[in-house]
XYZ file of C-alpha atoms in Angstrom:
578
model
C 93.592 124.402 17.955
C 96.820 124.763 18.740
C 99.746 123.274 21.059
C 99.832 125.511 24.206
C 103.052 127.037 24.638
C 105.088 126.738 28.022
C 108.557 127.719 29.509
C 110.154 124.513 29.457
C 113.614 123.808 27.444
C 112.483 120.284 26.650
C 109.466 118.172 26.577
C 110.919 114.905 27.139
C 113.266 116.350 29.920
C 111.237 118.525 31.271
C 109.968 116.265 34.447
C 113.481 115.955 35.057
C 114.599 119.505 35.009
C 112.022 119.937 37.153
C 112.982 117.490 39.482
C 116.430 118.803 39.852
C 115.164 122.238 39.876
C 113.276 121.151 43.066
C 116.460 119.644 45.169
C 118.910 122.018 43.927
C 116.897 125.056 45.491
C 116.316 122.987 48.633
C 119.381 121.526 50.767
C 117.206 119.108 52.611
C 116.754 116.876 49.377
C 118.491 114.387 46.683
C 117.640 112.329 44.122
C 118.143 109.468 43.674
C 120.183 108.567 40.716
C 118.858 106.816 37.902
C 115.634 107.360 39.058
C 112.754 110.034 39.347
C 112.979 109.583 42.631
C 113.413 112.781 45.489
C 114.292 111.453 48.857
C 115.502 113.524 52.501
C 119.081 114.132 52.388
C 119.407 113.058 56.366
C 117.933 109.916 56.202
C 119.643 108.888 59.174
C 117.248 111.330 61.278
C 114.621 107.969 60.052
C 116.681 105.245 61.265
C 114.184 103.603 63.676
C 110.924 104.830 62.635
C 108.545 104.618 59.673
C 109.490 105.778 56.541
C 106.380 107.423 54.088
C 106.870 107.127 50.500
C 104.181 108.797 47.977
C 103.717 109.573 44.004
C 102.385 109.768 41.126
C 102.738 111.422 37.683
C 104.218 114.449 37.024
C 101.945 118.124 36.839
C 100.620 118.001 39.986
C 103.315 120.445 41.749
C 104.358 120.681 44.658
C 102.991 117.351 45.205
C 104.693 114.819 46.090
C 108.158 116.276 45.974
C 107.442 119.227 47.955
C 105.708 117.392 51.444
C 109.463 116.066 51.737
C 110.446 117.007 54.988
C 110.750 116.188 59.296
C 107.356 115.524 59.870
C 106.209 114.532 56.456
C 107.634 112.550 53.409
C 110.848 110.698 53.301
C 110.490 110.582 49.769
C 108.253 110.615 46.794
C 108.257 108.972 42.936
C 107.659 110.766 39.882
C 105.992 109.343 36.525
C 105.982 111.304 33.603
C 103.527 113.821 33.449
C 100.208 112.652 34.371
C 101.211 108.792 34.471
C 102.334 106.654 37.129
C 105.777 106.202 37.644
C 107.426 102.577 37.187
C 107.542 100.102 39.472
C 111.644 99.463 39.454
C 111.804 103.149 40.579
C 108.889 102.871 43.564
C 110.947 99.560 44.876
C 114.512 101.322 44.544
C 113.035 104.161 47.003
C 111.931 101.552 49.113
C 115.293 99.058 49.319
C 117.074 102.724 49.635
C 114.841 104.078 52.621
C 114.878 100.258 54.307
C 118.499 99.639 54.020
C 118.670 103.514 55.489
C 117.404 101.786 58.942
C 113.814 102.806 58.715
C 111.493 100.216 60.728
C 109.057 99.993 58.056
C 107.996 101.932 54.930
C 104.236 102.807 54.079
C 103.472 103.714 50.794
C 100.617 106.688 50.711
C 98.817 106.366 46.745
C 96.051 107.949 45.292
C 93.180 105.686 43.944
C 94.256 105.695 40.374
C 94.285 101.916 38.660
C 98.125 102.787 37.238
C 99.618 103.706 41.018
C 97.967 100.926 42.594
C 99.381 98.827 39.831
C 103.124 100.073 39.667
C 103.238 100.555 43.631
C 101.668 97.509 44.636
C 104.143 95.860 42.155
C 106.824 97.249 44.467
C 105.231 96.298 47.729
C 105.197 92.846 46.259
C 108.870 93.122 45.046
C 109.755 94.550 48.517
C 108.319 92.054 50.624
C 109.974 88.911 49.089
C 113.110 90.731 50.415
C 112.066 91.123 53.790
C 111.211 94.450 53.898
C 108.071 95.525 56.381
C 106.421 97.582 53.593
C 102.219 98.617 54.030
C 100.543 100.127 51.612
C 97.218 102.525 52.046
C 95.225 104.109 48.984
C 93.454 107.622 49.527
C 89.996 108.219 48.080
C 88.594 111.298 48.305
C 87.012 112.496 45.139
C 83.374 113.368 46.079
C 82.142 113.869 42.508
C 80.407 111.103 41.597
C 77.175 109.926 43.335
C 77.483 106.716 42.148
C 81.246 105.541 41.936
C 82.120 102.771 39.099
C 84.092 100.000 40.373
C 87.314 101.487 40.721
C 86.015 103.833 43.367
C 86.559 107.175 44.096
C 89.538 109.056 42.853
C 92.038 110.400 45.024
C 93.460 113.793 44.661
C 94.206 116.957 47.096
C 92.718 115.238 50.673
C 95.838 112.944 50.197
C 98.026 115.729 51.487
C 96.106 115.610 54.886
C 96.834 111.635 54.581
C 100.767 112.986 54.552
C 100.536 115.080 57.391
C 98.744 112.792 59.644
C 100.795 110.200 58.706
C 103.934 111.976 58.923
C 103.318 113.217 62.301
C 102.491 109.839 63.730
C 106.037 108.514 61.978
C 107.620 111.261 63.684
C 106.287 110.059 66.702
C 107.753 106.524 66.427
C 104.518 105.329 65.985
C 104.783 101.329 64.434
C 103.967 100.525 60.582
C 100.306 98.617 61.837
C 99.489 101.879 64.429
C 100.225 104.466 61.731
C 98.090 102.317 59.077
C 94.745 101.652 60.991
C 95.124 106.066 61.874
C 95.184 106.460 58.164
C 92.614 104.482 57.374
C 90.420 106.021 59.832
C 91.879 109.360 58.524
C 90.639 108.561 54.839
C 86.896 107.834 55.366
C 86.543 112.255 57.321
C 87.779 113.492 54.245
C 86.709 114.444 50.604
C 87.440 116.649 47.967
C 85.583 118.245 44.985
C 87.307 120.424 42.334
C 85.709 123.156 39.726
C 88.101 124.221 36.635
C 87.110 127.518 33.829
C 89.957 126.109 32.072
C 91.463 122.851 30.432
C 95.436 121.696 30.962
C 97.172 120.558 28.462
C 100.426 118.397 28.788
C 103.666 119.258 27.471
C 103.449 118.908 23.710
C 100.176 118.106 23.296
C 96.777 119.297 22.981
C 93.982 120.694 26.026
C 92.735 117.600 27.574
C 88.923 118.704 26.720
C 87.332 121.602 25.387
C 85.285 124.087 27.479
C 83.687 126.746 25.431
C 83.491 130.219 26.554
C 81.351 131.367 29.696
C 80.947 127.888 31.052
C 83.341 125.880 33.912
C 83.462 122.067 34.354
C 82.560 121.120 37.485
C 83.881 117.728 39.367
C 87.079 117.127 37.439
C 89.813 115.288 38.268
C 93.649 116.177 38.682
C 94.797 114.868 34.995
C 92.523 117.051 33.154
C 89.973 114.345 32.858
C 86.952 116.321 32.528
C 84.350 116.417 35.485
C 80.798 115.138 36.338
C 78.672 118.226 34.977
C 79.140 121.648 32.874
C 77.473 124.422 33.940
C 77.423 128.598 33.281
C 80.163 130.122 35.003
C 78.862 131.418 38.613
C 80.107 133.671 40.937
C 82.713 132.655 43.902
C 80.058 132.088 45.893
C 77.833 130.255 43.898
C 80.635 127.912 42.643
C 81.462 127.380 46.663
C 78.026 126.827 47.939
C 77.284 123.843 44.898
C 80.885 122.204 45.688
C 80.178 121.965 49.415
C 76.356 121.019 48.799
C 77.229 117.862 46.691
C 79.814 117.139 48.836
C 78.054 116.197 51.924
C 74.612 115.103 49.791
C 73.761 111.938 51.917
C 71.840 110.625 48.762
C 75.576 110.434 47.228
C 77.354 107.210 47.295
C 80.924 109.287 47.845
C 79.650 112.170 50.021
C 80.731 113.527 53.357
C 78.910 113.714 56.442
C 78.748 116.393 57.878
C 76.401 118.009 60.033
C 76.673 120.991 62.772
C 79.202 121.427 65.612
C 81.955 119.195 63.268
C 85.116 120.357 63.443
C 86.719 120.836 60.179
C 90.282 121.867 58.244
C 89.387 123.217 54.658
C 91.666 123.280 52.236
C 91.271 125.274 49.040
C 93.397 124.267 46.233
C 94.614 125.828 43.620
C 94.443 123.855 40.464
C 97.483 125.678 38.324
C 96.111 128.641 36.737
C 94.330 131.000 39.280
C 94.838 133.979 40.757
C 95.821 134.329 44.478
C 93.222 137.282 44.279
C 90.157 134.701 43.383
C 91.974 132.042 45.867
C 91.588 134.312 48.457
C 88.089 134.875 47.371
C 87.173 131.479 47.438
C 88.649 130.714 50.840
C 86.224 133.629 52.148
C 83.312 132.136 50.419
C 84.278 128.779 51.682
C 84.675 130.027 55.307
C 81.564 131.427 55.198
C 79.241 128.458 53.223
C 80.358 126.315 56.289
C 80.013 128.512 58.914
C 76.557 129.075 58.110
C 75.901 125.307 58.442
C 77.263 125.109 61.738
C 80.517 123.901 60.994
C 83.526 124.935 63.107
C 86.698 125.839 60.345
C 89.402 125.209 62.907
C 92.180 125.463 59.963
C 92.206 126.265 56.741
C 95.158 126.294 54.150
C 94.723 128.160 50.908
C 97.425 128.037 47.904
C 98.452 125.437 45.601
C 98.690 121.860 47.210
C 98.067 119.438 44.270
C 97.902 121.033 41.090
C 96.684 120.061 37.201
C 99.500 122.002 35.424
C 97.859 125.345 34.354
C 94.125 124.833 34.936
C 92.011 127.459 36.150
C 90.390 125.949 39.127
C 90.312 125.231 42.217
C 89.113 121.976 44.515
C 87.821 122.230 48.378
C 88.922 119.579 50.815
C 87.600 119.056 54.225
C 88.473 116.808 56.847
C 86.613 115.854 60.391
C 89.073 116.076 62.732
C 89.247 115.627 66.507
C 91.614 116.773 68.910
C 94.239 114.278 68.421
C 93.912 114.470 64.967
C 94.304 118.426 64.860
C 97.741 117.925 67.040
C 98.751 115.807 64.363
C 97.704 118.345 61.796
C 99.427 121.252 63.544
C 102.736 119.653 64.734
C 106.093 120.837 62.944
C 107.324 120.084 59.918
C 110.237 121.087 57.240
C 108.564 120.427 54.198
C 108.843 122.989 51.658
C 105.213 122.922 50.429
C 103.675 122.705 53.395
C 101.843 126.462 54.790
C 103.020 128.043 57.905
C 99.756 127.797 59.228
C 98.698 129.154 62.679
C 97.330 127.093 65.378
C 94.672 129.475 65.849
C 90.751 128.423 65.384
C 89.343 130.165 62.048
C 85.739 130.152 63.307
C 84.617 131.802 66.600
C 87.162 134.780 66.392
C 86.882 138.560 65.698
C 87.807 138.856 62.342
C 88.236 142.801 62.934
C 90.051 145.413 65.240
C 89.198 148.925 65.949
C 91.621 151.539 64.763
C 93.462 153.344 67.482
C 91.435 157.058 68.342
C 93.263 159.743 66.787
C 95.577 161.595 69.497
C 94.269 164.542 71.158
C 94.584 167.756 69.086
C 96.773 170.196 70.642
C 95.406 173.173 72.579
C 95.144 177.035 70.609
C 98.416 178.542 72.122
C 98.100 181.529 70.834
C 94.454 181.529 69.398
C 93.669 185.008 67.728
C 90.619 185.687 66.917
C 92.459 188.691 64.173
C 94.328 185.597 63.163
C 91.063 183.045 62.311
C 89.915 185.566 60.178
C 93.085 185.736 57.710
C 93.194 182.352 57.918
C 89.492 181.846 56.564
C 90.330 185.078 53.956
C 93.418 183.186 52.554
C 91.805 179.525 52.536
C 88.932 181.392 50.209
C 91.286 183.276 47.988
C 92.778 180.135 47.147
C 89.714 177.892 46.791
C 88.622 180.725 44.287
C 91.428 181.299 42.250
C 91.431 177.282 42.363
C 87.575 177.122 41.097
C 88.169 179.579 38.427
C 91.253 178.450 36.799
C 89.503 174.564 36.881
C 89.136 174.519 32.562
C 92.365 176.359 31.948
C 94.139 173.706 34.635
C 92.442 170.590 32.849
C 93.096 171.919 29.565
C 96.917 171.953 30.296
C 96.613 168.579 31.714
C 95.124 167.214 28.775
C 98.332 167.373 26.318
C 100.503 165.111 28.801
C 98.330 163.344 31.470
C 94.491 162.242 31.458
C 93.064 165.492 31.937
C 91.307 165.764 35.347
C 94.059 168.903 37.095
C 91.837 171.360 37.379
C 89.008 169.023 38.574
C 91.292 167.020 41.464
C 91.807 170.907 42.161
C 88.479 172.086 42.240
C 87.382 168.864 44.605
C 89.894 170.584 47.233
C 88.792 174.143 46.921
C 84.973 172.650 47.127
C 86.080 170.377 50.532
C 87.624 173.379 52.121
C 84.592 175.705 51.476
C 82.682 173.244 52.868
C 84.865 172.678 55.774
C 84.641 176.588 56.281
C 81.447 176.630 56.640
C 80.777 174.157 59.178
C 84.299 173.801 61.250
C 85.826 176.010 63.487
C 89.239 177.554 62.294
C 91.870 176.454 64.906
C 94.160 179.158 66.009
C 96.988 176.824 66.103
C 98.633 176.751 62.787
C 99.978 173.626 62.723
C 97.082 172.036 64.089
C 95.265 173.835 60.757
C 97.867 172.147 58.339
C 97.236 168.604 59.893
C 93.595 169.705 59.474
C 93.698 170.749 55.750
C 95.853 167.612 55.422
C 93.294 165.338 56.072
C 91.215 167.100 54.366
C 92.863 167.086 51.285
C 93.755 163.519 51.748
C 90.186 162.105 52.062
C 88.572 164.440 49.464
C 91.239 165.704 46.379
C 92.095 162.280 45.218
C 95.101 161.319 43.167
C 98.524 161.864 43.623
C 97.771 165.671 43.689
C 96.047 165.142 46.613
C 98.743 162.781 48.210
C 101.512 165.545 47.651
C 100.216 168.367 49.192
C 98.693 165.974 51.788
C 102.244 165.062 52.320
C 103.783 168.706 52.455
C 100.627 169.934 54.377
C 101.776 167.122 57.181
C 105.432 166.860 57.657
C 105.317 170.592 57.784
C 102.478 171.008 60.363
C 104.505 169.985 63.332
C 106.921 172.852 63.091
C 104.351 175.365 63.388
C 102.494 173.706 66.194
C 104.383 175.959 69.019
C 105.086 179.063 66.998
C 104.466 180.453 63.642
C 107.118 183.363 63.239
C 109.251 183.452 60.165
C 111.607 180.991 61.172
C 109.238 178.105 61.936
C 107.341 178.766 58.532
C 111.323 178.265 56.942
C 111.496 175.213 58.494
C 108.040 174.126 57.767
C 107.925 174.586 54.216
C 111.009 172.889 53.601
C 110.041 170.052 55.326
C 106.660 170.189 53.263
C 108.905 170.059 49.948
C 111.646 167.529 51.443
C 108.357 165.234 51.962
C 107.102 165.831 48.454
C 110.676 164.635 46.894
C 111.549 161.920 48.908
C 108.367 160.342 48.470
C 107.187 161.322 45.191
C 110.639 160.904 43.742
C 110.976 163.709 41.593
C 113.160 166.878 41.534
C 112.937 170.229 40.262
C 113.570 169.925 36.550
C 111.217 166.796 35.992
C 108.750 169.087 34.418
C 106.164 168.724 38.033
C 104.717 171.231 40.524
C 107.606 170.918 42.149
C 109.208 173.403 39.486
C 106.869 176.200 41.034
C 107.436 175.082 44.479
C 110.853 174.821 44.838
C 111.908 178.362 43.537
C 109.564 179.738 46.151
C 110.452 177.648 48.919
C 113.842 178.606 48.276
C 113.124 182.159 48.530
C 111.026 181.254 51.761
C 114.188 180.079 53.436
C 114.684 184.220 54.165
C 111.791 184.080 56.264
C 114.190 182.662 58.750
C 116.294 186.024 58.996
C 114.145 188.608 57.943
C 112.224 191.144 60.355
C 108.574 190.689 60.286
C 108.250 193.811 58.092
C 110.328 191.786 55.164
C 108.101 188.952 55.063
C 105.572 190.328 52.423
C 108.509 191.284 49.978
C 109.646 187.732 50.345
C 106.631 186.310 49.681
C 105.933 188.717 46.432
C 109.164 187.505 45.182
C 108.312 183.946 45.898
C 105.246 184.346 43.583
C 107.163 185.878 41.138
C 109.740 182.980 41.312
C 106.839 180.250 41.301
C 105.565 182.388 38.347
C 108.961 181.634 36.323
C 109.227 177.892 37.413
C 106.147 177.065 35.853
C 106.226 178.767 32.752
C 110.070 176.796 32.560
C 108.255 173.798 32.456
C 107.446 174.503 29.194
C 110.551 173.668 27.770
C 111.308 170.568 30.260
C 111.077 166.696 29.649
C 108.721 165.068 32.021
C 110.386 162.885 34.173
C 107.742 161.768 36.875
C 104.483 161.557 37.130
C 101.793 160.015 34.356
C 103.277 162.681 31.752
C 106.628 160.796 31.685
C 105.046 158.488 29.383
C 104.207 161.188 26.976
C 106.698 162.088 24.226
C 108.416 164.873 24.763
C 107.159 166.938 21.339
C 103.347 166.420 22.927
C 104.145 168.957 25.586
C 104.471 172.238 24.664
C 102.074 173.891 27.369
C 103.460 174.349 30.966
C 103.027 171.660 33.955
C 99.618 171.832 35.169
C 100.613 170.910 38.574
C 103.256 173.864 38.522
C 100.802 176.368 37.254
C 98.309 175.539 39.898
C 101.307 175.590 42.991
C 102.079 179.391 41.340
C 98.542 180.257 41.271
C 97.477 178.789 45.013
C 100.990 181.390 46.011
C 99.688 184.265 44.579
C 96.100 183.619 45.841
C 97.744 183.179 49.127
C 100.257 186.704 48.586
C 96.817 188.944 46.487
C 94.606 188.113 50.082
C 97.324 189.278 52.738
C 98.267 192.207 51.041
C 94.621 193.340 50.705
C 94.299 192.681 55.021
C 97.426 194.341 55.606
């Protein structure tokens, strides 16, 4: 087994670095020199009031650093990683936050035997000098049913412990008033944490070994490794046996909770997942309580108090009331902590209907001569289309993945189908936006979004005429669409090598008498004809074939031979009705 390799420069600096790194992209914090200590930059905004203080070893980012802020920390101590910091450092924080004018600093630690050690040291330290200093530990590790003597472990519930307590500081609440809340606080919360991974520390080996296909279930924050191994389950599986031991009444450390509770989940993300499976969890979690009755007034989903790079997650609920959710909710500045909204999770309408589609424009100058070469053009094409579908994928087999012809032939198929069963709108424009949609929900790929895009931003110019000068404008707004939002430009070896060249010769339509317009087209064909068969000798670049070297494409664009053949299809079937 090997040493797992991270970005650091250094792996005895690299709690330091990491430190700085922390205050010098936030103005709101220092350190404190000579010490792994991060405090608020304003501590005068304090003076009067309680100063919090919390740590712990390093790894666990963004705690403690990070809940820093108006409303939250004053400051926090870092050990090396995964190891509680020294006590000389704790009691500097607190002489430095005390001498700062605070009324009284309250030390927030997690239930580990080496921070109730080093920071009740300090407290000690502290109090010979006068200083009003409390102390509370945080507990909320609901893994084991029946805790050893050193109690539950605390871990992610803690950061409620900072918020709560943070508000009430804020407040001007006393030292004694802010204590007995936490304390209250402590015994509505617990946590419970699932990992398909291992950490390792900085220079040294995975803290346990977890073979392949299983997940360790009730681990702790230093990669200790948890209560029971298991096959790894789905989202919801892994969510429904968290939440299930947590509130076990046969277990010594569980949570009551029963329905009509008011709750704010927390999912955590241990280091290493995904915010894709976060987000997944957070639904599953959601939804585990609210079948149990449970109200999910708030819930905050990212990483909160981390284990380095493992791949898990923890869940952490706490009762709250109404005071207590004020508390939750009111502001603070600290970098970590989620803009969350003050709006109830459970009991709202998770959806909203999408707005009607607007009113189709009347026929204003439905012909019935007109439907009729509309429906002999639209089949022309979708035949030409159907027949050439081999030749098409063929083509698009030597630079892209081969499927042309077929994303062709799902068009032609849609509009048959659409022939058959809709009625042909005399409105020409309304027809585009038609075949637009169409073309958009059935062609797929980003054939289908092209013409879908040409087909639309050229539809409103025929939607109150259709003589020679509104098709001009409408098929150059078709192509502007095509380049501005597919990005490429004729030469780049696309359809837009065939569709350009005609366009262009389009543009007469503006000028010509209505007895020109069928020479124009022909020479637009013939000018489609040419710009695809140039492609042969072009360098793709757009589209999937601009990954394809250059010596693999000796056959002409696909896209560009389809666009020439859809234009003669289109020219054969109005020459044969006129």
């Amino acid at each position: 087994m090997e040493v797992r390799r991270k970005l650091l420069n250094s792996v005895d600096k690299c709690v330091d670095e990491a430190l700085e790194g922390l205050v010098r992209s936030n103005g709101d914090l220092v350190l404190l020199r000579g010490h792994r200590v991060v405090l608020r930059s304003d501590l005068e905004s304090i003076k009067g009031k309680v100063a919090l203080l919390s740590g712990g070893g390093s790894g666990h980012e963004p705690a403690h650093a990070g809940y820093i802020g108006m409303g939250m920390l004053s400051g926090a101590v870092a050990g090396a990683v995964f190891a509680s910091p020294p006590p000389g450092s704790v009691l500097a924080a607190i002489l430095t936050l005390w001498k700062g004018g605070a009324s009284g600093v309250l030390l927030i630690v997690k239930n580990y035997t080496g921070d109730r050690l080093n920071f009740g040291i300090a407290v000690e330290q502290a109090r010979s000098q006068g200083v009003q200093v409390d102390m509370v530990i945080v507990a909320d590790d609901c893994a084991f049913v029946q805790p050893s003597k050193a109690g539950r472990r605390g871990i992610c519930g803690t950061v409620f412990i900072h918020k709560l307590a943070g508000a009430l500081a804020e407040k001007g609440c006393p030292l004694d008033e802010i204590v007995a809340w936490v304390n209250k606080a402590t015994k509505n919360i617990g946590t419970m944490g699932v990992s398909l991974s291992p950490c390792s520390v900085p220079g040294c080996l995975p803290t346990f070994q977890l073979p392949p296909g299983e997940m360790e279930l009730g681990l702790g924050i230093h990669g200790e490794p948890g209560i029971k191994r298991s096959k790894v389950a789905s989202a919801d599986e892994v969510v429904k046996t968290i939440i299930s031991h947590m509130t076990d009444s046969s277990s010594k450390s569980h949570l009551s909770l029963k329905s009509g509770d008011k709750v704010v989940l927390c999912v955590n993300n241990l280091g290493g997942l995904s915010c894709l499976e976060m987000a997944v969890v957070s639904k599953a979690a959601v939804h585990c309580l609210e079948e149990r009755g449970v109200l999910v007034v708030r819930v905050m989903s990212g990483s909160f108090m981390t284990s380095l790079e493992m791949a898990g997650m923890s869940l952490s609920l706490m009762k709250v009331d109404e005071e207590m959710l004020r508390l939750f909710d009111a502001k603070t500045t600290a970098p970590a902590w989620p803009n969350l909204s003050t709006t109830s999770v459970s009991g709202r309408n998770l959806f909203m209907e999408p707005a009607e589609k607007l009113a189709a424009p009347s026929d204003k100058y439905n012909d019935g001569s007109l439907s009729s070469v509309i429906r002999l053009v639209l089949e022309s094409v979708c035949k030409i289309l159907l027949q050439r579908q081999e030749e098409l994928n063929a083509l698009d087999r030597a630079a892209g993945d081969g499927d042309c012809g077929s994303t062709h032939a799902l068009a032609a198929n849609a509009i048959q189908e659409w022939l058959q069963t809709s009625r042909i709108p005399g409105n020409l424009g309304q027809l585009l936006a038609d075949l637009a949609l169409l073309v958009q929900d059935r062609m797929g790929g980003s054939s289908g979004a092209l013409y879908c895009l040409f087909l639309s931003a050229a539809a409103p110019h025929l939607k109150q005429n259709c003589d020679g000068a509104a098709w001009a404008k409408a098929l150059h707004a078709g192509t502007e669409a095509m380049k501005r939002y597919g990005g490429a430009e004729p030469g780049d070896r696309t359809m837009l090598d065939a569709l350009c060249p005609a366009v262009e010769e389009l543009m007469k339509l503006s000028t010509a008498p209505p007895d020109g317009h069928m020479a124009i087209l022909q020479a637009a064909v013939e000018k489609a004809d040419l710009g695809a068969e140039s492609t042969r000798s072009l360098t793709a670049r757009a589209g999937r074939a601009s990954y394809v070297a250059s010596e693999h494409q000796t056959q002409p664009d696909p896209g560009a031979v389809a666009v020439a053949a859809i234009l003669k299809a289109i020219f054969h079937s109005l020459k044969e009705e006129s």
